[in-house]
Amino acid sequence: MTGLEGVLFDIDDTLVATREAFGHAWSATARRYLPDLPPERDAELVTMWREDINGHYSAYTRGEVGYVEQRLARANEVHAAFGGPVLDAGTFDEWDAVFDGGFRAAWVAHDDASAVVDALLAAGLAVGALSNASVAYQTDKLERSGLLARVPMLVGVDTLGFGKPDARVFLEACRLLGTDPARTAYVGDELDVDAVAARDAGLVGIWVDRPGGRRHAISDAEIAEADVTTIASLDELPGVLGLLGISAGTPATRA
Ligand SMILES: [Mg+2]
């Protein structure tokens, strides 16, 4: 890849181990609100939460519903499926203190994140983050994960009032990063709203498809049709960006 100027990252399940953090959040929440659920079934809660089959979070990223509204709806769907109480505006805050407290306490970077960020910066590339959560929330998440000093939070769902897959958020992130979109890679864990949407916006879309990380089943035909560069770990990123050798400690060169 010649002339690469920058790399933008998704945050959740790309730089930060969000799925694992939701595991902590749901374990804390289940002991309080789903006391009859055996802990060995907690993973089912996380699966249902991440699938969000009724698309509440997607509606939030389109600016159609508020943050609390989507989280309350999703919480009630999980409670309904697993025998928990119906939450309302009056009980949500107490629930979310347990849930979000467990979530925040478990925010850590993926094991492969820090070294690859260092390698990209050493290669002279601009690096930043574009996420479908709010700027303040994700700034806190990057800081607690030890990444914020190297990966500024540039664009969130509240920057323009909507999020990915809209092309405008990718272009705004490139503007803030100071890079030409065609010379900017976007790396994310979701095939459609990350890699394909970035490519459709004129960036270089890269899908990080970690083993066991998919929110939904994705067919081989869908992957073939998407036709984006796919990696199984961020360790592979310097290689696919043409920065081979940097992670092995050789002198950095601009690709
Ligand atoms: Mg993500």
Coordinates of C-alpha atoms in Angstrom, one line a residue, residues 72-229:
L72 CA -33.1 0.1 28.9
A73 CA -34.8 -1.6 25.9
R74 CA -31.9 -4.1 25.6
A75 CA -31.7 -4.7 29.3
N76 CA -35.4 -5.5 29.4
E77 CA -35.2 -7.9 26.5
V78 CA -32.4 -9.8 28.3
H79 CA -34.4 -9.8 31.5
A80 CA -37.5 -11.0 29.8
A81 CA -35.6 -13.9 28.3
F82 CA -33.8 -14.9 31.5
G83 CA -36.4 -14.2 34.2
G84 CA -35.4 -10.7 35.4
P85 CA -37.6 -7.9 36.5
V86 CA -39.1 -5.3 34.1
L87 CA -37.0 -2.1 34.4
D88 CA -38.4 1.4 33.9
A89 CA -37.0 4.9 34.0
G90 CA -37.3 4.8 37.8
T91 CA -35.2 1.6 38.3
F92 CA -32.9 1.9 35.4
D93 CA -30.3 4.1 37.1
E94 CA -29.8 1.6 39.9
W95 CA -29.5 -1.2 37.4
D96 CA -27.1 0.7 35.2
A97 CA -24.9 1.5 38.2
V98 CA -24.4 -2.2 38.6
F99 CA -24.1 -3.0 34.9
D100 CA -22.0 0.0 33.8
G101 CA -19.9 -0.2 37.0
G102 CA -19.0 -3.8 36.1
F103 CA -18.4 -2.8 32.5
R104 CA -16.1 0.1 33.3
A105 CA -14.1 -1.9 35.8
A106 CA -13.2 -4.4 33.1
W107 CA -12.1 -2.0 30.4
V108 CA -8.7 -3.1 29.1
A109 CA -6.9 -3.0 25.8
H110 CA -6.7 -6.2 23.7
D111 CA -3.3 -7.8 24.1
D112 CA -2.5 -7.1 20.4
A113 CA -3.5 -3.4 20.5
S114 CA -0.6 -1.5 22.1
A115 CA 2.3 -2.9 20.1
V116 CA 0.5 -2.3 16.8
V117 CA -0.3 1.3 17.7
D118 CA 3.4 1.8 18.5
A119 CA 4.4 0.3 15.2
L120 CA 2.1 2.5 13.2
L121 CA 3.3 5.6 15.0
A122 CA 6.9 4.6 14.6
A123 CA 6.2 4.3 10.8
G124 CA 5.2 8.0 10.9
L125 CA 1.4 7.4 10.4
A126 CA -1.3 9.4 12.0
V127 CA -3.5 7.3 14.4
G128 CA -6.9 8.0 15.8
A129 CA -10.3 6.5 16.8
L130 CA -13.8 6.7 15.3
S131 CA -16.5 4.9 17.3
N132 CA -20.3 4.6 17.4
A133 CA -20.4 5.5 21.1
S134 CA -20.2 9.0 22.5
V135 CA -16.9 10.9 22.5
A136 CA -16.8 11.3 26.3
Y137 CA -17.6 7.7 27.0
Q138 CA -15.0 6.4 24.5
T139 CA -12.4 8.9 25.7
D140 CA -12.7 7.5 29.2
K141 CA -12.5 4.0 27.8
L142 CA -9.3 4.7 25.8
E143 CA -7.8 6.4 28.8
R144 CA -8.5 3.5 31.2
S145 CA -7.2 1.1 28.6
G146 CA -3.9 3.0 28.4
L147 CA -4.3 4.0 24.8
L148 CA -5.6 7.6 24.8
A149 CA -2.2 9.3 24.8
R150 CA -1.4 7.5 21.5
V151 CA -4.9 7.2 20.0
P152 CA -7.0 10.3 20.3
M153 CA -10.8 9.9 20.2
L154 CA -11.7 11.9 17.1
V155 CA -15.4 11.1 16.1
G156 CA -18.2 9.6 18.1
V157 CA -21.9 9.1 17.5
D158 CA -22.5 12.5 19.0
T159 CA -20.1 14.4 16.8
L160 CA -22.5 14.6 13.9
G161 CA -25.5 13.1 15.6
F162 CA -25.2 9.8 13.8
G163 CA -22.6 7.2 13.3
K164 CA -21.2 4.5 11.1
P165 CA -22.0 3.3 8.5
D166 CA -22.7 6.8 7.3
A167 CA -19.8 7.9 5.1
R168 CA -19.7 11.4 6.6
V169 CA -18.4 10.1 9.9
F170 CA -15.4 8.5 8.2
L171 CA -14.7 11.7 6.2
E172 CA -15.0 13.8 9.4
A173 CA -12.5 11.5 11.2
C174 CA -10.0 11.8 8.3
R175 CA -10.4 15.6 8.3
L176 CA -9.6 15.7 12.1
L177 CA -6.8 13.2 11.6
G178 CA -5.4 15.4 8.8
T179 CA -5.3 12.6 6.2
D180 CA -6.6 11.9 2.7
P181 CA -9.4 9.4 3.1
A182 CA -8.0 7.4 0.2
R183 CA -4.7 7.1 2.1
T184 CA -6.3 6.2 5.4
A185 CA -7.1 2.7 6.7
Y186 CA -10.1 2.0 8.9
V187 CA -9.8 -1.1 11.1
G188 CA -12.8 -2.5 12.9
D189 CA -14.4 -5.8 14.1
E190 CA -17.7 -5.5 12.2
L191 CA -17.7 -6.4 8.6
D192 CA -20.6 -4.2 7.5
V193 CA -20.4 -1.0 9.6
D194 CA -16.7 -1.0 9.8
A195 CA -14.8 -2.5 6.9
V196 CA -17.4 -2.3 4.1
A197 CA -18.7 1.1 5.2
A198 CA -15.1 2.6 5.4
R199 CA -14.4 1.2 1.9
D200 CA -17.6 2.7 0.6
A201 CA -16.6 6.0 2.1
G202 CA -13.4 5.9 0.1
L203 CA -11.0 4.7 2.9
V204 CA -9.2 1.4 3.0
G205 CA -11.5 -0.9 5.0
I206 CA -9.9 -3.7 7.1
W207 CA -11.9 -6.2 9.0
V208 CA -10.4 -7.7 12.2
D209 CA -12.2 -11.0 12.6
R210 CA -10.9 -12.4 15.8
P211 CA -11.7 -16.1 16.5
G212 CA -15.1 -16.2 18.4
G213 CA -15.6 -12.4 18.1
R214 CA -18.5 -12.2 15.7
R215 CA -21.8 -10.7 17.0
H216 CA -23.8 -12.4 14.3
A217 CA -23.3 -15.4 11.9
I218 CA -21.7 -14.2 8.7
S219 CA -21.7 -16.5 5.7
D220 CA -18.7 -17.2 3.5
A221 CA -20.7 -15.7 0.6
E222 CA -21.2 -12.4 2.5
I223 CA -17.5 -12.3 3.3
A224 CA -16.6 -12.9 -0.4
E225 CA -19.1 -10.3 -1.5
A226 CA -17.7 -7.7 1.0
D227 CA -14.2 -8.2 -0.6
V228 CA -12.2 -6.4 2.1
T229 CA -8.9 -7.2 3.6

